[in-house]
C-alpha positions as a Python dict, from the first residue, in 0.01 Angstrom:
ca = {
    (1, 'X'): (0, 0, 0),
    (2, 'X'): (-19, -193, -319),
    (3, 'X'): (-424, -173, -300),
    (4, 'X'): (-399, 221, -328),
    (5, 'X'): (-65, 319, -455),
    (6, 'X'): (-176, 358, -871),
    (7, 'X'): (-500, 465, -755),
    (8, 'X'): (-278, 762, -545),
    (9, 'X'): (-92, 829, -825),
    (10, 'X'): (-366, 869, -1115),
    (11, 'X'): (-527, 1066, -821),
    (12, 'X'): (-241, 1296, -834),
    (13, 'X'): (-229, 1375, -1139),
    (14, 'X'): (-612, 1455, -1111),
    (15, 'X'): (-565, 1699, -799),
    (16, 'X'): (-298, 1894, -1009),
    (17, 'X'): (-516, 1899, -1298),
    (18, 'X'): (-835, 2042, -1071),
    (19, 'X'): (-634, 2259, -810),
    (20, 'X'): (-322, 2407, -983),
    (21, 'X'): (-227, 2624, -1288),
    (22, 'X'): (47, 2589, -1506),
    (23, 'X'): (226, 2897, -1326),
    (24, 'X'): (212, 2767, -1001),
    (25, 'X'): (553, 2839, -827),
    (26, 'X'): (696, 2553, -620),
    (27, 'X'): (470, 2401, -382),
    (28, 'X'): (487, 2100, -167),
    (29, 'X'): (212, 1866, -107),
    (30, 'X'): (163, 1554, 161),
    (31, 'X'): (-70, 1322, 70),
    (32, 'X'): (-121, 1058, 340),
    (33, 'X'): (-270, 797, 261),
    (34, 'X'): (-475, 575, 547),
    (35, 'X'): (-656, 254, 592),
    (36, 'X'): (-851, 151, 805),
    (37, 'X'): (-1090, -140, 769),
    (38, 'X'): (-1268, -59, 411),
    (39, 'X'): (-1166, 294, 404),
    (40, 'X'): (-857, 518, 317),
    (41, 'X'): (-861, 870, 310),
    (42, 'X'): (-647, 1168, 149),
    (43, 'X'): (-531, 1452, 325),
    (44, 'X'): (-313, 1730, 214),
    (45, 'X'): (-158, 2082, 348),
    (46, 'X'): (-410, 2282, 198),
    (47, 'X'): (-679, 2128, 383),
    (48, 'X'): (-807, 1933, 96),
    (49, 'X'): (-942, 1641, 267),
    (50, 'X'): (-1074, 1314, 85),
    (51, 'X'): (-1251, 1031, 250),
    (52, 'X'): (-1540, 760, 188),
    (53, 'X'): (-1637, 766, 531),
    (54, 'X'): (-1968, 856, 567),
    (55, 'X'): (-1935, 1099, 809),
    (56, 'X'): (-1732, 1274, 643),
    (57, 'X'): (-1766, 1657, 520),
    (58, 'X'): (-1827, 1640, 196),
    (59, 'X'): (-1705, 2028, 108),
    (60, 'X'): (-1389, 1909, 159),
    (61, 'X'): (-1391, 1631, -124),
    (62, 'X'): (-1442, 1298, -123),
    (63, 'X'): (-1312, 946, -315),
    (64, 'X'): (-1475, 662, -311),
    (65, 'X'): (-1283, 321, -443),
    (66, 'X'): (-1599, 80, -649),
    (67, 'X'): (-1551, -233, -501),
    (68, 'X'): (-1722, -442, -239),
    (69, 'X'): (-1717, -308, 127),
    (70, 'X'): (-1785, -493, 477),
    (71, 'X'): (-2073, -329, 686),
    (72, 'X'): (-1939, -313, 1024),
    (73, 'X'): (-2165, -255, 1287),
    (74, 'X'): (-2380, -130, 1111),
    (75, 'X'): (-2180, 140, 971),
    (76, 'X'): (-2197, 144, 583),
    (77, 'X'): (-1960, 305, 373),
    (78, 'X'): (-2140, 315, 81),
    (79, 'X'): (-2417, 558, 178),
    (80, 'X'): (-2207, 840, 91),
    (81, 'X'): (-2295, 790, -260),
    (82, 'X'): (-2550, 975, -450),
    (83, 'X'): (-2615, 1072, -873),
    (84, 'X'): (-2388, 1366, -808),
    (85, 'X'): (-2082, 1195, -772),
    (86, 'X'): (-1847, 1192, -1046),
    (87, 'X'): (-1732, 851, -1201),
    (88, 'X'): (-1314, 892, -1319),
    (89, 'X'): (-1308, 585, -1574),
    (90, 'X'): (-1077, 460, -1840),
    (91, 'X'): (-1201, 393, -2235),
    (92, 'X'): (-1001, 262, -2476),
    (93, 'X'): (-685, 395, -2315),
    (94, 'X'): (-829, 752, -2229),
    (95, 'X'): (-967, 887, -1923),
    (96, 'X'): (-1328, 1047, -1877),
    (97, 'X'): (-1523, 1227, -1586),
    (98, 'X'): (-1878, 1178, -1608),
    (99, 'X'): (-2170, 1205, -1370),
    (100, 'X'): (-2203, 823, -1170),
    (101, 'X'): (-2372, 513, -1304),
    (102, 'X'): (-2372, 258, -1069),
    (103, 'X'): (-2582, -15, -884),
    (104, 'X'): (-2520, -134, -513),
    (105, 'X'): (-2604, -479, -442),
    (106, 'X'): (-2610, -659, -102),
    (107, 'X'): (-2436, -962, -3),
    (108, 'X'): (-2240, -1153, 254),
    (109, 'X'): (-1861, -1164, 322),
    (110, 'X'): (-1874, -1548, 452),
    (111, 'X'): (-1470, -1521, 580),
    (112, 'X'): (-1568, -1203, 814),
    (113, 'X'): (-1933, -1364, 867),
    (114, 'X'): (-2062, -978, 765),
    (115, 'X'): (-2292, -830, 574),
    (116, 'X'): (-2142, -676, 287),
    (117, 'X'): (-2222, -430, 14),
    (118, 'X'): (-2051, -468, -357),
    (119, 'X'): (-2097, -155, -586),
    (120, 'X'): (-2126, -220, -937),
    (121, 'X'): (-2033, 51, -1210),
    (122, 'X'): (-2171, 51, -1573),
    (123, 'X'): (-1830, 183, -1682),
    (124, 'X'): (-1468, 93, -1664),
    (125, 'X'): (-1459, 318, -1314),
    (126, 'X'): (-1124, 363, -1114),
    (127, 'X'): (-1264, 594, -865),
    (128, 'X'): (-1558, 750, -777),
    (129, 'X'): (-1545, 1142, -694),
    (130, 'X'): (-1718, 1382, -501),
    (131, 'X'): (-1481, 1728, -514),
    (132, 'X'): (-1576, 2099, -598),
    (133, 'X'): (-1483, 2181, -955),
    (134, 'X'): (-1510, 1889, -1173),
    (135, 'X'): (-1676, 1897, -1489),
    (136, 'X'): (-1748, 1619, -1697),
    (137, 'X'): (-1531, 1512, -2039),
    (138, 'X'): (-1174, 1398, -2103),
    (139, 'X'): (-961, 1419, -1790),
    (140, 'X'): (-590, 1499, -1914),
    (141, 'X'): (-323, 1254, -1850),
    (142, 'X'): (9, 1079, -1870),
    (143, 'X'): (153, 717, -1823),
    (144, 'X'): (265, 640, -1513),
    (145, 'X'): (581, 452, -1479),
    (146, 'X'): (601, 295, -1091),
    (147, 'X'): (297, 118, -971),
    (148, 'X'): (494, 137, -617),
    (149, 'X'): (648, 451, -439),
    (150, 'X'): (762, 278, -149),
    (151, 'X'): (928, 451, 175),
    (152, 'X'): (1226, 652, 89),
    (153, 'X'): (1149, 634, -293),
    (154, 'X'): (1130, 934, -512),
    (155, 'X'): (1011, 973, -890),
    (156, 'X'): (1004, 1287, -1086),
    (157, 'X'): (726, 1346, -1355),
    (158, 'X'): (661, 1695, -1580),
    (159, 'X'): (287, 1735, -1612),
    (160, 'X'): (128, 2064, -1792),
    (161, 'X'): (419, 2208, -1774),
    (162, 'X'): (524, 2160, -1393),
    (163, 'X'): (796, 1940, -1257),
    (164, 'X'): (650, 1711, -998),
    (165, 'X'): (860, 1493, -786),
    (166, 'X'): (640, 1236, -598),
    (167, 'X'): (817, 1101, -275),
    (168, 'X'): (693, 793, -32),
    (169, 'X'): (769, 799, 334),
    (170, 'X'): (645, 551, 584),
    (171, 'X'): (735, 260, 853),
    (172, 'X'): (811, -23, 611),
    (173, 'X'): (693, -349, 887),
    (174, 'X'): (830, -624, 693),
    (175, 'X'): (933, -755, 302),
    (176, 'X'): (883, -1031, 82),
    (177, 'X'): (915, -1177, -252),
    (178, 'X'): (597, -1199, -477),
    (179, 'X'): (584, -1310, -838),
    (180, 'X'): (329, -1136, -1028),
    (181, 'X'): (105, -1273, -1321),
    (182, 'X'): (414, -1273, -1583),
    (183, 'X'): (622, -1501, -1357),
    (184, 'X'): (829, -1176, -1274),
    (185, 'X'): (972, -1137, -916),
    (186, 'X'): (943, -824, -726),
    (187, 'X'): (979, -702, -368),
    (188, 'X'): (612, -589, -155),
    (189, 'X'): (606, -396, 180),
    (190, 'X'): (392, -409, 451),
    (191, 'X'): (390, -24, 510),
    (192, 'X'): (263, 166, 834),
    (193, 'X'): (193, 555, 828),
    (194, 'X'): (240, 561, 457),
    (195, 'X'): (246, 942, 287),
    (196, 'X'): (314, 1013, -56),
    (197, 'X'): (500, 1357, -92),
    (198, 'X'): (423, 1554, -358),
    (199, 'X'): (632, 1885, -485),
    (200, 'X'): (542, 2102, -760),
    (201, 'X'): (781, 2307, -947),
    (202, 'X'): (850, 2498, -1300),
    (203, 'X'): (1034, 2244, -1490),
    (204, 'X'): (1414, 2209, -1482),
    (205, 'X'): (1576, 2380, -1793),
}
């Protein structure tokens, strides 16, 4: 989970930026996330589907993480992408949307003795995008507190004026302790059949 779960989030925030207005009455949202190899995928209720497979119907949306990707059997996931993707990046603490510019180079993953494929942005990119309705320029935003939602967890957020409560369920397989980079101690989860839960709402008075 700890791969996807800020990417999820920022996501989020995204989604309800592109798909929902400011008078939306309460609404609740799964969004299941999935991995499987070098892919995860996004799914929610209203059929919104996101996926960097490349067999996958690209109507419904796609994501695509910019990192390097194993090629197996053939199958490669980065031949989804094209110039008309959008590229969600980060720039001096703000956010942008703007058309892709990126390089793919090959190479070889010598612990899975594969070929593999490592794309290469010009930008500071978080995700790559491929959904109906986005336009290019400043993507609105705001900080995100919990890099984690594990199983069971719930945190509440009020963005353009909705109440959001974000809530992880899953199969959590086993724990442990891992220190991170400022010598701080915190607990990870190996989560199965993870889903982040996401309600929208006017906000509380």
């Amino acid at each position: 989970m700890n791969s996807y779960s800020a990417l999820t989030l920022l996501f989020g925030l995204l989604f309800i930026q592109a798909c929902h207005s400011p008078t939306t009455k309460k609404n609740d949202t799964p969004i299941d996330t999935i991995a499987t190899k070098d892919s995860s995928s996004l799914t929610s209720k209203d059929s919104t589907a996101l996926s960097i497979s490349a067999a996958a119907d690209s109507s419904k949306g796609q994501i695509f993480l910019v990192r390097s990707y194993r090629i197996w059997e053939k199958e490669d996931p980065t031949a989804v992408l094209n110039k008309d993707w959008f590229d969600l990046y980060e720039r001096e603490g703000k956010y942008y949307l703007e058309k892709v510019d990126y390089e793919i180079k090959d190479s070889y993953d010598e612990c899975a003795q594969v070929p593999s494929k490592s794309v290469e942005s010009k930008r500071n990119s978080l995700l790559f995008l491929n959904i109906k309705g986005l336009k290019p320029g400043a993507v609105e935003n705001m900080k995100i507190n919990h890099s984690e939602i594990w199983p069971k967890e719930s945190v509440e957020y009020t963005f353009r004026k909705q109440h959001i409560i974000l809530k992880g369920f899953g199969d959590i397989k086993s724990t442990e302790v891992q220190t991170d980079e400022k010598g701080h101690e915190k607990l990870f989860h190996e989560v199965a059949h993870y889903k982040l839960n996401a309600t929208f709402g006017e906000p509380k008075k």
